[in-house]
């Protein structure tokens, strides 16, 4: 069996997303504060939850588009803070530009870039993400042939759409594709359901029983794990 396509989850597979999002949100709040001073006191956890639910209910088409959802939530919040609709929309888009810049300022896990470089010479690589990381902005576009997000297909992993679209673009069958990710359901079960091979990235050495075809505890081990799948 010859593997031709290796797809990767991004957040918490190639970098720690919690640190990234925390910093991005902090920098965004710092940008907003002098421009919309009421924003900080308005965005309590209760208001955030209510705002998210209302925006998603009124805009079901952006349920899987985390960028559009964030922009609309900020716009609504700015309106609640007294800005007119046009100004609120403009400020929300400016604030999102700050957020997305920091959201794509990341520190890769050890061995990530060397591993991607090695694999890119042997296989076609692609990124599959439920989030809004941008492979070009983080500097991975030289390794990945293409990237697909939940917003692109209107559905989030573990739903099959993203995996199927990747195989369609690569023009391959599931038995020639491997998906690599950290999430037992979104990544591993999602890939398994469409017939792809799956590799669980288990950095913490969890003892959970995850039905992956292979498990690695560091990224450099992916090279051997994929080769072993080919030889099985």
JSON list of C-alpha atoms in Angstrom, two decimals:
[
{"chain": "A", "resi": 1, "resn": "UNK", "atom": "CA", "xyz": [0.00, 0.00, 0.00]},
{"chain": "A", "resi": 2, "resn": "UNK", "atom": "CA", "xyz": [1.33, 3.44, -0.94]},
{"chain": "A", "resi": 3, "resn": "UNK", "atom": "CA", "xyz": [0.35, 6.49, 1.08]},
{"chain": "A", "resi": 4, "resn": "UNK", "atom": "CA", "xyz": [0.01, 9.56, -1.11]},
{"chain": "A", "resi": 5, "resn": "UNK", "atom": "CA", "xyz": [-1.71, 12.12, 1.12]},
{"chain": "A", "resi": 6, "resn": "UNK", "atom": "CA", "xyz": [-1.06, 13.09, 4.74]},
{"chain": "A", "resi": 7, "resn": "UNK", "atom": "CA", "xyz": [-3.52, 15.56, 6.25]},
{"chain": "A", "resi": 8, "resn": "UNK", "atom": "CA", "xyz": [-2.83, 17.45, 9.45]},
{"chain": "A", "resi": 9, "resn": "UNK", "atom": "CA", "xyz": [-4.91, 19.04, 12.13]},
{"chain": "A", "resi": 10, "resn": "UNK", "atom": "CA", "xyz": [-3.20, 22.30, 13.18]},
{"chain": "A", "resi": 11, "resn": "UNK", "atom": "CA", "xyz": [-4.17, 23.54, 16.67]},
{"chain": "A", "resi": 12, "resn": "UNK", "atom": "CA", "xyz": [-2.69, 21.40, 19.46]},
{"chain": "A", "resi": 13, "resn": "UNK", "atom": "CA", "xyz": [-1.12, 19.15, 16.82]},
{"chain": "A", "resi": 14, "resn": "UNK", "atom": "CA", "xyz": [1.57, 21.48, 15.48]},
{"chain": "A", "resi": 15, "resn": "UNK", "atom": "CA", "xyz": [1.40, 24.15, 18.24]},
{"chain": "A", "resi": 16, "resn": "UNK", "atom": "CA", "xyz": [-0.29, 24.90, 21.56]},
{"chain": "A", "resi": 17, "resn": "UNK", "atom": "CA", "xyz": [-3.46, 26.79, 20.67]},
{"chain": "A", "resi": 18, "resn": "UNK", "atom": "CA", "xyz": [-4.52, 27.82, 24.19]},
{"chain": "A", "resi": 19, "resn": "UNK", "atom": "CA", "xyz": [-1.47, 30.04, 24.60]},
{"chain": "A", "resi": 20, "resn": "UNK", "atom": "CA", "xyz": [-1.99, 31.51, 21.14]},
{"chain": "A", "resi": 21, "resn": "UNK", "atom": "CA", "xyz": [-5.68, 32.34, 21.63]},
{"chain": "A", "resi": 22, "resn": "UNK", "atom": "CA", "xyz": [-5.12, 33.78, 25.11]},
{"chain": "A", "resi": 23, "resn": "UNK", "atom": "CA", "xyz": [-2.49, 36.18, 23.79]},
{"chain": "A", "resi": 24, "resn": "UNK", "atom": "CA", "xyz": [-4.52, 37.06, 20.69]},
{"chain": "A", "resi": 25, "resn": "UNK", "atom": "CA", "xyz": [-7.56, 37.91, 22.78]},
{"chain": "A", "resi": 26, "resn": "UNK", "atom": "CA", "xyz": [-5.47, 39.96, 25.20]},
{"chain": "A", "resi": 27, "resn": "UNK", "atom": "CA", "xyz": [-3.90, 41.98, 22.39]},
{"chain": "A", "resi": 28, "resn": "UNK", "atom": "CA", "xyz": [-7.32, 42.48, 20.81]},
{"chain": "A", "resi": 29, "resn": "UNK", "atom": "CA", "xyz": [-8.80, 43.76, 24.09]},
{"chain": "A", "resi": 30, "resn": "UNK", "atom": "CA", "xyz": [-5.85, 46.12, 24.46]},
{"chain": "A", "resi": 31, "resn": "UNK", "atom": "CA", "xyz": [-6.59, 47.49, 20.99]},
{"chain": "A", "resi": 32, "resn": "UNK", "atom": "CA", "xyz": [-10.31, 47.85, 21.67]},
{"chain": "A", "resi": 33, "resn": "UNK", "atom": "CA", "xyz": [-10.09, 49.45, 25.12]},
{"chain": "A", "resi": 34, "resn": "UNK", "atom": "CA", "xyz": [-9.15, 53.03, 24.10]},
{"chain": "A", "resi": 35, "resn": "UNK", "atom": "CA", "xyz": [-11.53, 52.93, 21.14]},
{"chain": "A", "resi": 36, "resn": "UNK", "atom": "CA", "xyz": [-14.58, 51.38, 22.82]},
{"chain": "A", "resi": 37, "resn": "UNK", "atom": "CA", "xyz": [-14.00, 51.86, 26.57]},
{"chain": "A", "resi": 38, "resn": "UNK", "atom": "CA", "xyz": [-17.29, 50.23, 27.57]},
{"chain": "A", "resi": 39, "resn": "UNK", "atom": "CA", "xyz": [-16.40, 46.96, 25.85]},
{"chain": "A", "resi": 40, "resn": "UNK", "atom": "CA", "xyz": [-14.38, 45.49, 28.74]},
{"chain": "A", "resi": 41, "resn": "UNK", "atom": "CA", "xyz": [-17.13, 45.85, 31.31]},
{"chain": "A", "resi": 42, "resn": "UNK", "atom": "CA", "xyz": [-19.82, 44.70, 28.88]},
{"chain": "A", "resi": 43, "resn": "UNK", "atom": "CA", "xyz": [-18.12, 41.44, 27.87]},
{"chain": "A", "resi": 44, "resn": "UNK", "atom": "CA", "xyz": [-18.82, 39.42, 30.98]},
{"chain": "A", "resi": 45, "resn": "UNK", "atom": "CA", "xyz": [-18.85, 35.65, 30.62]},
{"chain": "A", "resi": 46, "resn": "UNK", "atom": "CA", "xyz": [-22.65, 35.71, 30.80]},
{"chain": "A", "resi": 47, "resn": "UNK", "atom": "CA", "xyz": [-22.94, 38.33, 28.07]},
{"chain": "A", "resi": 48, "resn": "UNK", "atom": "CA", "xyz": [-20.43, 36.50, 25.87]},
{"chain": "A", "resi": 49, "resn": "UNK", "atom": "CA", "xyz": [-22.42, 33.26, 26.10]},
{"chain": "A", "resi": 50, "resn": "UNK", "atom": "CA", "xyz": [-25.70, 35.05, 25.40]},
{"chain": "A", "resi": 51, "resn": "UNK", "atom": "CA", "xyz": [-24.21, 37.01, 22.52]},
{"chain": "A", "resi": 52, "resn": "UNK", "atom": "CA", "xyz": [-22.72, 33.89, 20.93]},
{"chain": "A", "resi": 53, "resn": "UNK", "atom": "CA", "xyz": [-26.01, 32.01, 21.16]},
{"chain": "A", "resi": 54, "resn": "UNK", "atom": "CA", "xyz": [-27.95, 34.90, 19.65]},
{"chain": "A", "resi": 55, "resn": "UNK", "atom": "CA", "xyz": [-25.53, 35.46, 16.79]},
{"chain": "A", "resi": 56, "resn": "UNK", "atom": "CA", "xyz": [-25.47, 31.74, 15.95]},
{"chain": "A", "resi": 57, "resn": "UNK", "atom": "CA", "xyz": [-29.26, 31.52, 16.08]},
{"chain": "A", "resi": 58, "resn": "UNK", "atom": "CA", "xyz": [-29.67, 34.49, 13.76]},
{"chain": "A", "resi": 59, "resn": "UNK", "atom": "CA", "xyz": [-26.82, 33.47, 11.44]},
{"chain": "A", "resi": 60, "resn": "UNK", "atom": "CA", "xyz": [-26.83, 29.66, 11.19]},
{"chain": "A", "resi": 61, "resn": "UNK", "atom": "CA", "xyz": [-24.76, 29.85, 8.02]},
{"chain": "A", "resi": 62, "resn": "UNK", "atom": "CA", "xyz": [-21.70, 30.98, 10.01]},
{"chain": "A", "resi": 63, "resn": "UNK", "atom": "CA", "xyz": [-21.97, 28.31, 12.70]},
{"chain": "A", "resi": 64, "resn": "UNK", "atom": "CA", "xyz": [-18.78, 26.66, 11.43]},
{"chain": "A", "resi": 65, "resn": "UNK", "atom": "CA", "xyz": [-16.99, 29.89, 10.48]},
{"chain": "A", "resi": 66, "resn": "UNK", "atom": "CA", "xyz": [-15.20, 30.98, 13.63]},
{"chain": "A", "resi": 67, "resn": "UNK", "atom": "CA", "xyz": [-13.84, 34.13, 11.97]},
{"chain": "A", "resi": 68, "resn": "UNK", "atom": "CA", "xyz": [-17.24, 35.38, 10.85]},
{"chain": "A", "resi": 69, "resn": "UNK", "atom": "CA", "xyz": [-18.70, 34.45, 14.23]},
{"chain": "A", "resi": 70, "resn": "UNK", "atom": "CA", "xyz": [-16.07, 36.45, 16.11]},
{"chain": "A", "resi": 71, "resn": "UNK", "atom": "CA", "xyz": [-16.56, 39.50, 13.87]},
{"chain": "A", "resi": 72, "resn": "UNK", "atom": "CA", "xyz": [-20.33, 39.42, 14.30]},
{"chain": "A", "resi": 73, "resn": "UNK", "atom": "CA", "xyz": [-20.04, 39.03, 18.07]},
{"chain": "A", "resi": 74, "resn": "UNK", "atom": "CA", "xyz": [-17.73, 42.03, 18.31]},
{"chain": "A", "resi": 75, "resn": "UNK", "atom": "CA", "xyz": [-19.99, 44.08, 16.07]},
{"chain": "A", "resi": 76, "resn": "UNK", "atom": "CA", "xyz": [-23.00, 43.30, 18.25]},
{"chain": "A", "resi": 77, "resn": "UNK", "atom": "CA", "xyz": [-21.03, 44.07, 21.39]},
{"chain": "A", "resi": 78, "resn": "UNK", "atom": "CA", "xyz": [-19.87, 47.41, 19.99]},
{"chain": "A", "resi": 79, "resn": "UNK", "atom": "CA", "xyz": [-23.47, 48.29, 19.15]},
{"chain": "A", "resi": 80, "resn": "UNK", "atom": "CA", "xyz": [-24.46, 47.47, 22.72]},
{"chain": "A", "resi": 81, "resn": "UNK", "atom": "CA", "xyz": [-21.69, 49.81, 23.84]},
{"chain": "A", "resi": 82, "resn": "UNK", "atom": "CA", "xyz": [-23.26, 52.67, 21.91]},
{"chain": "A", "resi": 83, "resn": "UNK", "atom": "CA", "xyz": [-21.66, 52.61, 18.46]},
{"chain": "A", "resi": 84, "resn": "UNK", "atom": "CA", "xyz": [-23.80, 52.96, 15.35]},
{"chain": "A", "resi": 85, "resn": "UNK", "atom": "CA", "xyz": [-24.11, 49.95, 13.08]},
{"chain": "A", "resi": 86, "resn": "UNK", "atom": "CA", "xyz": [-21.69, 51.22, 10.42]},
{"chain": "A", "resi": 87, "resn": "UNK", "atom": "CA", "xyz": [-19.04, 52.26, 12.93]},
{"chain": "A", "resi": 88, "resn": "UNK", "atom": "CA", "xyz": [-19.51, 49.04, 14.92]},
{"chain": "A", "resi": 89, "resn": "UNK", "atom": "CA", "xyz": [-19.01, 46.96, 11.79]},
{"chain": "A", "resi": 90, "resn": "UNK", "atom": "CA", "xyz": [-15.86, 48.86, 10.81]},
{"chain": "A", "resi": 91, "resn": "UNK", "atom": "CA", "xyz": [-14.40, 48.63, 14.32]},
{"chain": "A", "resi": 92, "resn": "UNK", "atom": "CA", "xyz": [-15.20, 44.92, 14.52]},
{"chain": "A", "resi": 93, "resn": "UNK", "atom": "CA", "xyz": [-13.29, 44.25, 11.31]},
{"chain": "A", "resi": 94, "resn": "UNK", "atom": "CA", "xyz": [-10.33, 46.33, 12.48]},
{"chain": "A", "resi": 95, "resn": "UNK", "atom": "CA", "xyz": [-10.30, 44.50, 15.81]},
{"chain": "A", "resi": 96, "resn": "UNK", "atom": "CA", "xyz": [-10.48, 41.16, 14.04]},
{"chain": "A", "resi": 97, "resn": "UNK", "atom": "CA", "xyz": [-7.44, 42.11, 11.94]},
{"chain": "A", "resi": 98, "resn": "UNK", "atom": "CA", "xyz": [-5.55, 42.55, 15.20]},
{"chain": "A", "resi": 99, "resn": "UNK", "atom": "CA", "xyz": [-6.84, 39.25, 16.54]},
{"chain": "A", "resi": 100, "resn": "UNK", "atom": "CA", "xyz": [-6.04, 37.22, 13.44]},
{"chain": "A", "resi": 101, "resn": "UNK", "atom": "CA", "xyz": [-2.50, 38.58, 13.25]},
{"chain": "A", "resi": 102, "resn": "UNK", "atom": "CA", "xyz": [-1.79, 37.40, 16.77]},
{"chain": "A", "resi": 103, "resn": "UNK", "atom": "CA", "xyz": [-3.82, 34.22, 16.28]},
{"chain": "A", "resi": 104, "resn": "UNK", "atom": "CA", "xyz": [-1.32, 33.29, 13.58]},
{"chain": "A", "resi": 105, "resn": "UNK", "atom": "CA", "xyz": [1.75, 34.23, 15.61]},
{"chain": "A", "resi": 106, "resn": "UNK", "atom": "CA", "xyz": [2.67, 30.81, 16.95]},
{"chain": "A", "resi": 107, "resn": "UNK", "atom": "CA", "xyz": [5.51, 28.75, 18.38]},
{"chain": "A", "resi": 108, "resn": "UNK", "atom": "CA", "xyz": [5.76, 25.33, 16.78]},
{"chain": "A", "resi": 109, "resn": "UNK", "atom": "CA", "xyz": [6.13, 22.19, 18.82]},
{"chain": "A", "resi": 110, "resn": "UNK", "atom": "CA", "xyz": [9.60, 20.64, 18.82]},
{"chain": "A", "resi": 111, "resn": "UNK", "atom": "CA", "xyz": [10.40, 18.93, 15.56]},
{"chain": "A", "resi": 112, "resn": "UNK", "atom": "CA", "xyz": [7.31, 20.20, 13.75]},
{"chain": "A", "resi": 113, "resn": "UNK", "atom": "CA", "xyz": [9.02, 22.00, 10.88]},
{"chain": "A", "resi": 114, "resn": "UNK", "atom": "CA", "xyz": [11.71, 19.39, 10.31]},
{"chain": "A", "resi": 115, "resn": "UNK", "atom": "CA", "xyz": [9.05, 16.67, 10.28]},
{"chain": "A", "resi": 116, "resn": "UNK", "atom": "CA", "xyz": [6.87, 18.54, 7.80]},
{"chain": "A", "resi": 117, "resn": "UNK", "atom": "CA", "xyz": [9.87, 19.18, 5.60]},
{"chain": "A", "resi": 118, "resn": "UNK", "atom": "CA", "xyz": [10.78, 15.49, 5.55]},
{"chain": "A", "resi": 119, "resn": "UNK", "atom": "CA", "xyz": [7.24, 14.35, 4.90]},
{"chain": "A", "resi": 120, "resn": "UNK", "atom": "CA", "xyz": [6.62, 16.95, 2.18]},
{"chain": "A", "resi": 121, "resn": "UNK", "atom": "CA", "xyz": [9.34, 15.32, 0.07]},
{"chain": "A", "resi": 122, "resn": "UNK", "atom": "CA", "xyz": [7.58, 11.96, 0.25]},
{"chain": "A", "resi": 123, "resn": "UNK", "atom": "CA", "xyz": [3.86, 12.75, 0.36]},
{"chain": "A", "resi": 124, "resn": "UNK", "atom": "CA", "xyz": [1.37, 15.43, -0.51]},
{"chain": "A", "resi": 125, "resn": "UNK", "atom": "CA", "xyz": [0.50, 17.31, 2.68]},
{"chain": "A", "resi": 126, "resn": "UNK", "atom": "CA", "xyz": [-2.67, 19.23, 3.52]},
{"chain": "A", "resi": 127, "resn": "UNK", "atom": "CA", "xyz": [-4.14, 21.01, 6.54]},
{"chain": "A", "resi": 128, "resn": "UNK", "atom": "CA", "xyz": [-7.64, 20.31, 7.89]},
{"chain": "A", "resi": 129, "resn": "UNK", "atom": "CA", "xyz": [-8.79, 22.62, 10.66]},
{"chain": "A", "resi": 130, "resn": "UNK", "atom": "CA", "xyz": [-11.97, 23.50, 12.51]},
{"chain": "A", "resi": 131, "resn": "UNK", "atom": "CA", "xyz": [-10.32, 26.80, 13.43]},
{"chain": "A", "resi": 132, "resn": "UNK", "atom": "CA", "xyz": [-9.05, 29.84, 11.55]},
{"chain": "A", "resi": 133, "resn": "UNK", "atom": "CA", "xyz": [-5.29, 29.37, 11.53]},
{"chain": "A", "resi": 134, "resn": "UNK", "atom": "CA", "xyz": [-3.85, 30.45, 8.18]},
{"chain": "A", "resi": 135, "resn": "UNK", "atom": "CA", "xyz": [-1.06, 28.21, 6.83]},
{"chain": "A", "resi": 136, "resn": "UNK", "atom": "CA", "xyz": [0.36, 31.11, 4.85]},
{"chain": "A", "resi": 137, "resn": "UNK", "atom": "CA", "xyz": [0.46, 33.47, 7.83]},
{"chain": "A", "resi": 138, "resn": "UNK", "atom": "CA", "xyz": [2.12, 30.88, 10.07]},
{"chain": "A", "resi": 139, "resn": "UNK", "atom": "CA", "xyz": [4.64, 30.02, 7.36]},
{"chain": "A", "resi": 140, "resn": "UNK", "atom": "CA", "xyz": [3.52, 26.53, 6.39]},
{"chain": "A", "resi": 141, "resn": "UNK", "atom": "CA", "xyz": [2.42, 27.15, 2.81]},
{"chain": "A", "resi": 142, "resn": "UNK", "atom": "CA", "xyz": [5.69, 25.74, 1.49]},
{"chain": "A", "resi": 143, "resn": "UNK", "atom": "CA", "xyz": [4.82, 22.36, 3.01]},
{"chain": "A", "resi": 144, "resn": "UNK", "atom": "CA", "xyz": [1.07, 22.09, 2.47]},
{"chain": "A", "resi": 145, "resn": "UNK", "atom": "CA", "xyz": [-0.41, 21.69, -1.00]},
{"chain": "A", "resi": 146, "resn": "UNK", "atom": "CA", "xyz": [-3.73, 23.02, 0.25]},
{"chain": "A", "resi": 147, "resn": "UNK", "atom": "CA", "xyz": [-5.66, 23.83, 3.42]},
{"chain": "A", "resi": 148, "resn": "UNK", "atom": "CA", "xyz": [-9.34, 23.28, 4.20]},
{"chain": "A", "resi": 149, "resn": "UNK", "atom": "CA", "xyz": [-11.23, 24.82, 7.11]},
{"chain": "A", "resi": 150, "resn": "UNK", "atom": "CA", "xyz": [-14.66, 24.15, 8.53]},
{"chain": "A", "resi": 151, "resn": "UNK", "atom": "CA", "xyz": [-15.75, 27.47, 7.02]},
{"chain": "A", "resi": 152, "resn": "UNK", "atom": "CA", "xyz": [-14.74, 26.23, 3.56]},
{"chain": "A", "resi": 153, "resn": "UNK", "atom": "CA", "xyz": [-17.02, 23.19, 3.66]},
{"chain": "A", "resi": 154, "resn": "UNK", "atom": "CA", "xyz": [-19.70, 24.41, 6.06]},
{"chain": "A", "resi": 155, "resn": "UNK", "atom": "CA", "xyz": [-19.04, 21.62, 8.53]},
{"chain": "A", "resi": 156, "resn": "UNK", "atom": "CA", "xyz": [-16.60, 20.84, 11.32]},
{"chain": "A", "resi": 157, "resn": "UNK", "atom": "CA", "xyz": [-14.67, 17.66, 12.03]},
{"chain": "A", "resi": 158, "resn": "UNK", "atom": "CA", "xyz": [-15.59, 14.90, 12.84]},
{"chain": "A", "resi": 159, "resn": "UNK", "atom": "CA", "xyz": [-18.20, 15.35, 10.10]},
{"chain": "A", "resi": 160, "resn": "UNK", "atom": "CA", "xyz": [-16.91, 13.78, 6.87]},
{"chain": "A", "resi": 161, "resn": "UNK", "atom": "CA", "xyz": [-17.02, 16.81, 4.58]},
{"chain": "A", "resi": 162, "resn": "UNK", "atom": "CA", "xyz": [-13.52, 18.10, 5.25]},
{"chain": "A", "resi": 163, "resn": "UNK", "atom": "CA", "xyz": [-11.88, 14.69, 4.90]},
{"chain": "A", "resi": 164, "resn": "UNK", "atom": "CA", "xyz": [-13.81, 13.90, 1.73]},
{"chain": "A", "resi": 165, "resn": "UNK", "atom": "CA", "xyz": [-12.95, 17.26, 0.20]},
{"chain": "A", "resi": 166, "resn": "UNK", "atom": "CA", "xyz": [-9.25, 16.66, 0.88]},
{"chain": "A", "resi": 167, "resn": "UNK", "atom": "CA", "xyz": [-9.31, 13.30, -0.88]},
{"chain": "A", "resi": 168, "resn": "UNK", "atom": "CA", "xyz": [-11.29, 14.80, -3.74]},
{"chain": "A", "resi": 169, "resn": "UNK", "atom": "CA", "xyz": [-8.69, 17.53, -4.23]},
{"chain": "A", "resi": 170, "resn": "UNK", "atom": "CA", "xyz": [-5.84, 15.04, -4.05]},
{"chain": "A", "resi": 171, "resn": "UNK", "atom": "CA", "xyz": [-7.72, 12.62, -6.32]},
{"chain": "A", "resi": 172, "resn": "UNK", "atom": "CA", "xyz": [-7.03, 9.62, -4.12]},
{"chain": "A", "resi": 173, "resn": "UNK", "atom": "CA", "xyz": [-8.95, 6.89, -2.33]},
{"chain": "A", "resi": 174, "resn": "UNK", "atom": "CA", "xyz": [-9.17, 6.71, 1.49]},
{"chain": "A", "resi": 175, "resn": "UNK", "atom": "CA", "xyz": [-6.74, 3.80, 1.77]},
{"chain": "A", "resi": 176, "resn": "UNK", "atom": "CA", "xyz": [-3.98, 6.04, 0.40]},
{"chain": "A", "resi": 177, "resn": "UNK", "atom": "CA", "xyz": [-4.56, 8.83, 2.92]},
{"chain": "A", "resi": 178, "resn": "UNK", "atom": "CA", "xyz": [-3.53, 9.37, 6.54]},
{"chain": "A", "resi": 179, "resn": "UNK", "atom": "CA", "xyz": [-4.87, 11.99, 8.92]},
{"chain": "A", "resi": 180, "resn": "UNK", "atom": "CA", "xyz": [-2.77, 13.21, 11.85]},
{"chain": "A", "resi": 181, "resn": "UNK", "atom": "CA", "xyz": [-4.34, 14.95, 14.83]},
{"chain": "A", "resi": 182, "resn": "UNK", "atom": "CA", "xyz": [-4.58, 15.30, 18.59]},
{"chain": "A", "resi": 183, "resn": "UNK", "atom": "CA", "xyz": [-8.35, 15.00, 19.08]},
{"chain": "A", "resi": 184, "resn": "UNK", "atom": "CA", "xyz": [-9.67, 11.45, 19.57]},
{"chain": "A", "resi": 185, "resn": "UNK", "atom": "CA", "xyz": [-13.10, 12.29, 18.12]},
{"chain": "A", "resi": 186, "resn": "UNK", "atom": "CA", "xyz": [-12.66, 15.21, 15.73]},
{"chain": "A", "resi": 187, "resn": "UNK", "atom": "CA", "xyz": [-9.50, 13.82, 14.17]},
{"chain": "A", "resi": 188, "resn": "UNK", "atom": "CA", "xyz": [-9.24, 10.10, 14.79]},
{"chain": "A", "resi": 189, "resn": "UNK", "atom": "CA", "xyz": [-12.85, 8.99, 14.68]},
{"chain": "A", "resi": 190, "resn": "UNK", "atom": "CA", "xyz": [-13.59, 11.47, 11.92]},
{"chain": "A", "resi": 191, "resn": "UNK", "atom": "CA", "xyz": [-10.84, 10.08, 9.71]},
{"chain": "A", "resi": 192, "resn": "UNK", "atom": "CA", "xyz": [-11.70, 6.48, 10.53]},
{"chain": "A", "resi": 193, "resn": "UNK", "atom": "CA", "xyz": [-15.33, 6.96, 9.51]},
{"chain": "A", "resi": 194, "resn": "UNK", "atom": "CA", "xyz": [-14.39, 7.89, 5.95]},
{"chain": "A", "resi": 195, "resn": "UNK", "atom": "CA", "xyz": [-11.89, 5.03, 5.63]},
{"chain": "A", "resi": 196, "resn": "UNK", "atom": "CA", "xyz": [-8.68, 7.02, 6.06]},
{"chain": "A", "resi": 197, "resn": "UNK", "atom": "CA", "xyz": [-5.78, 5.84, 8.19]},
{"chain": "A", "resi": 198, "resn": "UNK", "atom": "CA", "xyz": [-5.35, 7.83, 11.39]},
{"chain": "A", "resi": 199, "resn": "UNK", "atom": "CA", "xyz": [-2.44, 8.74, 13.63]},
{"chain": "A", "resi": 200, "resn": "UNK", "atom": "CA", "xyz": [-3.11, 10.08, 17.11]},
{"chain": "A", "resi": 201, "resn": "UNK", "atom": "CA", "xyz": [-0.64, 12.68, 18.39]},
{"chain": "A", "resi": 202, "resn": "UNK", "atom": "CA", "xyz": [-0.63, 11.95, 22.11]},
{"chain": "A", "resi": 203, "resn": "UNK", "atom": "CA", "xyz": [1.92, 14.36, 23.56]},
{"chain": "A", "resi": 204, "resn": "UNK", "atom": "CA", "xyz": [0.83, 13.82, 27.16]},
{"chain": "A", "resi": 205, "resn": "UNK", "atom": "CA", "xyz": [1.03, 10.04, 27.08]},
{"chain": "A", "resi": 206, "resn": "UNK", "atom": "CA", "xyz": [-2.67, 9.66, 27.89]},
{"chain": "A", "resi": 207, "resn": "UNK", "atom": "CA", "xyz": [-3.82, 6.10, 28.51]},
{"chain": "A", "resi": 208, "resn": "UNK", "atom": "CA", "xyz": [-7.18, 6.56, 26.76]},
{"chain": "A", "resi": 209, "resn": "UNK", "atom": "CA", "xyz": [-8.16, 3.83, 24.32]},
{"chain": "A", "resi": 210, "resn": "UNK", "atom": "CA", "xyz": [-8.25, 5.72, 21.03]},
{"chain": "A", "resi": 211, "resn": "UNK", "atom": "CA", "xyz": [-8.94, 3.70, 17.85]},
{"chain": "A", "resi": 212, "resn": "UNK", "atom": "CA", "xyz": [-6.11, 5.20, 15.83]},
{"chain": "A", "resi": 213, "resn": "UNK", "atom": "CA", "xyz": [-4.10, 3.09, 13.40]},
{"chain": "A", "resi": 214, "resn": "UNK", "atom": "CA", "xyz": [-0.95, 4.43, 15.06]},
{"chain": "A", "resi": 215, "resn": "UNK", "atom": "CA", "xyz": [-0.02, 6.67, 18.01]},
{"chain": "A", "resi": 216, "resn": "UNK", "atom": "CA", "xyz": [2.98, 8.96, 18.42]},
{"chain": "A", "resi": 217, "resn": "UNK", "atom": "CA", "xyz": [4.11, 10.99, 21.42]},
{"chain": "A", "resi": 218, "resn": "UNK", "atom": "CA", "xyz": [6.28, 13.41, 19.44]},
{"chain": "A", "resi": 219, "resn": "UNK", "atom": "CA", "xyz": [6.15, 14.78, 15.91]},
{"chain": "A", "resi": 220, "resn": "UNK", "atom": "CA", "xyz": [9.44, 13.35, 14.56]},
{"chain": "A", "resi": 221, "resn": "UNK", "atom": "CA", "xyz": [8.02, 9.86, 15.16]},
{"chain": "A", "resi": 222, "resn": "UNK", "atom": "CA", "xyz": [5.43, 10.52, 12.45]},
{"chain": "A", "resi": 223, "resn": "UNK", "atom": "CA", "xyz": [7.95, 9.70, 9.73]},
{"chain": "A", "resi": 224, "resn": "UNK", "atom": "CA", "xyz": [8.39, 6.14, 10.94]},
{"chain": "A", "resi": 225, "resn": "UNK", "atom": "CA", "xyz": [4.73, 5.72, 11.87]},
{"chain": "A", "resi": 226, "resn": "UNK", "atom": "CA", "xyz": [3.56, 6.55, 8.36]},
{"chain": "A", "resi": 227, "resn": "UNK", "atom": "CA", "xyz": [6.20, 4.33, 6.81]},
{"chain": "A", "resi": 228, "resn": "UNK", "atom": "CA", "xyz": [5.04, 1.50, 9.06]},
{"chain": "A", "resi": 229, "resn": "UNK", "atom": "CA", "xyz": [1.44, 1.96, 7.87]},
{"chain": "A", "resi": 230, "resn": "UNK", "atom": "CA", "xyz": [2.67, 1.67, 4.30]},
{"chain": "A", "resi": 231, "resn": "UNK", "atom": "CA", "xyz": [4.43, -1.56, 5.11]},
{"chain": "A", "resi": 232, "resn": "UNK", "atom": "CA", "xyz": [1.53, -3.13, 6.97]}
]
